[in-house]
């Protein structure tokens, strides 16, 4: 990944588990909601904002646990 892409992520990388969700915008939102319902994430504040992924037409978010 490029330095510019890494600067977009405001996630601290120090010893925290990360789950990266990449897909179409609707898929990402659906998966975020599913993680909250299944209590994998306690709330949506645990996710980074949805940003364009380095793949054409894809979006991503990161869950930091």
PDB file of C-alpha atoms in Angstrom:
ATOM      1  CA  UNK A   1       0.000   0.000   0.000  1.00  0.00           C
ATOM      2  CA  UNK A   2       1.087   3.534  -0.588  1.00  0.00           C
ATOM      3  CA  UNK A   3       1.910   6.097   2.056  1.00  0.00           C
ATOM      4  CA  UNK A   4      -0.999   8.274   0.924  1.00  0.00           C
ATOM      5  CA  UNK A   5      -3.432   5.415   1.519  1.00  0.00           C
ATOM      6  CA  UNK A   6      -2.025   4.711   4.979  1.00  0.00           C
ATOM      7  CA  UNK A   7      -2.466   8.367   5.904  1.00  0.00           C
ATOM      8  CA  UNK A   8      -6.211   8.100   5.170  1.00  0.00           C
ATOM      9  CA  UNK A   9      -6.623   5.569   7.952  1.00  0.00           C
ATOM     10  CA  UNK A  10      -6.802   7.068  11.417  1.00  0.00           C
ATOM     11  CA  UNK A  11      -6.442   3.675  13.087  1.00  0.00           C
ATOM     12  CA  UNK A  12      -3.645   3.239  15.617  1.00  0.00           C
ATOM     13  CA  UNK A  13      -1.666   0.135  14.713  1.00  0.00           C
ATOM     14  CA  UNK A  14      -0.258  -0.663  18.154  1.00  0.00           C
ATOM     15  CA  UNK A  15      -1.229  -4.193  19.224  1.00  0.00           C
ATOM     16  CA  UNK A  16      -4.908  -4.057  18.303  1.00  0.00           C
ATOM     17  CA  UNK A  17      -6.796  -6.616  16.268  1.00  0.00           C
ATOM     18  CA  UNK A  18      -8.222  -5.197  13.055  1.00  0.00           C
ATOM     19  CA  UNK A  19     -10.942  -6.588  10.805  1.00  0.00           C
ATOM     20  CA  UNK A  20     -10.915  -5.022   7.338  1.00  0.00           C
ATOM     21  CA  UNK A  21     -14.218  -5.050   5.462  1.00  0.00           C
ATOM     22  CA  UNK A  22     -13.905  -4.427   1.728  1.00  0.00           C
ATOM     23  CA  UNK A  23     -16.706  -4.610  -0.837  1.00  0.00           C
ATOM     24  CA  UNK A  24     -19.436  -2.643  -2.536  1.00  0.00           C
ATOM     25  CA  UNK A  25     -20.787   0.181  -0.385  1.00  0.00           C
ATOM     26  CA  UNK A  26     -24.011  -1.723   0.361  1.00  0.00           C
ATOM     27  CA  UNK A  27     -22.065  -4.870   1.289  1.00  0.00           C
ATOM     28  CA  UNK A  28     -19.847  -2.919   3.684  1.00  0.00           C
ATOM     29  CA  UNK A  29     -22.810  -1.259   5.396  1.00  0.00           C
ATOM     30  CA  UNK A  30     -24.671  -4.583   5.629  1.00  0.00           C
ATOM     31  CA  UNK A  31     -21.630  -6.307   7.167  1.00  0.00           C
ATOM     32  CA  UNK A  32     -21.163  -3.477   9.673  1.00  0.00           C
ATOM     33  CA  UNK A  33     -24.815  -3.829  10.734  1.00  0.00           C
ATOM     34  CA  UNK A  34     -24.462  -7.616  10.920  1.00  0.00           C
ATOM     35  CA  UNK A  35     -21.386  -7.315  13.159  1.00  0.00           C
ATOM     36  CA  UNK A  36     -23.351  -5.055  15.527  1.00  0.00           C
ATOM     37  CA  UNK A  37     -26.353  -7.423  15.639  1.00  0.00           C
ATOM     38  CA  UNK A  38     -24.120 -10.438  16.289  1.00  0.00           C
ATOM     39  CA  UNK A  39     -22.244  -8.407  18.928  1.00  0.00           C
ATOM     40  CA  UNK A  40     -18.879  -8.748  17.202  1.00  0.00           C
ATOM     41  CA  UNK A  41     -18.733  -4.956  17.513  1.00  0.00           C
ATOM     42  CA  UNK A  42     -20.360  -3.228  20.467  1.00  0.00           C
ATOM     43  CA  UNK A  43     -21.396  -0.232  18.358  1.00  0.00           C
ATOM     44  CA  UNK A  44     -20.746   1.437  15.020  1.00  0.00           C
ATOM     45  CA  UNK A  45     -18.286   3.857  16.620  1.00  0.00           C
ATOM     46  CA  UNK A  46     -15.727   1.024  16.603  1.00  0.00           C
ATOM     47  CA  UNK A  47     -15.568   1.226  12.785  1.00  0.00           C
ATOM     48  CA  UNK A  48     -13.574   3.773  10.829  1.00  0.00           C
ATOM     49  CA  UNK A  49     -15.541   5.908   8.364  1.00  0.00           C
ATOM     50  CA  UNK A  50     -16.248   4.203   5.044  1.00  0.00           C
ATOM     51  CA  UNK A  51     -13.630   5.270   2.494  1.00  0.00           C
ATOM     52  CA  UNK A  52     -12.915   4.289  -1.110  1.00  0.00           C
ATOM     53  CA  UNK A  53     -10.673   1.213  -1.259  1.00  0.00           C
ATOM     54  CA  UNK A  54      -7.666   1.039  -3.585  1.00  0.00           C
ATOM     55  CA  UNK A  55      -9.713  -1.328  -5.778  1.00  0.00           C
ATOM     56  CA  UNK A  56     -11.988   0.162  -8.432  1.00  0.00           C
ATOM     57  CA  UNK A  57     -15.578   0.510  -7.251  1.00  0.00           C
ATOM     58  CA  UNK A  58     -14.910  -0.883  -3.769  1.00  0.00           C
ATOM     59  CA  UNK A  59     -15.185   0.710  -0.334  1.00  0.00           C
ATOM     60  CA  UNK A  60     -13.734  -0.254   2.993  1.00  0.00           C
ATOM     61  CA  UNK A  61     -13.914   0.208   6.727  1.00  0.00           C
ATOM     62  CA  UNK A  62     -11.835  -1.169   9.564  1.00  0.00           C
ATOM     63  CA  UNK A  63     -13.140  -2.568  12.846  1.00  0.00           C
ATOM     64  CA  UNK A  64     -10.637  -2.088  15.659  1.00  0.00           C
ATOM     65  CA  UNK A  65     -11.117  -4.435  18.577  1.00  0.00           C
TER      66      UNK A  65
END
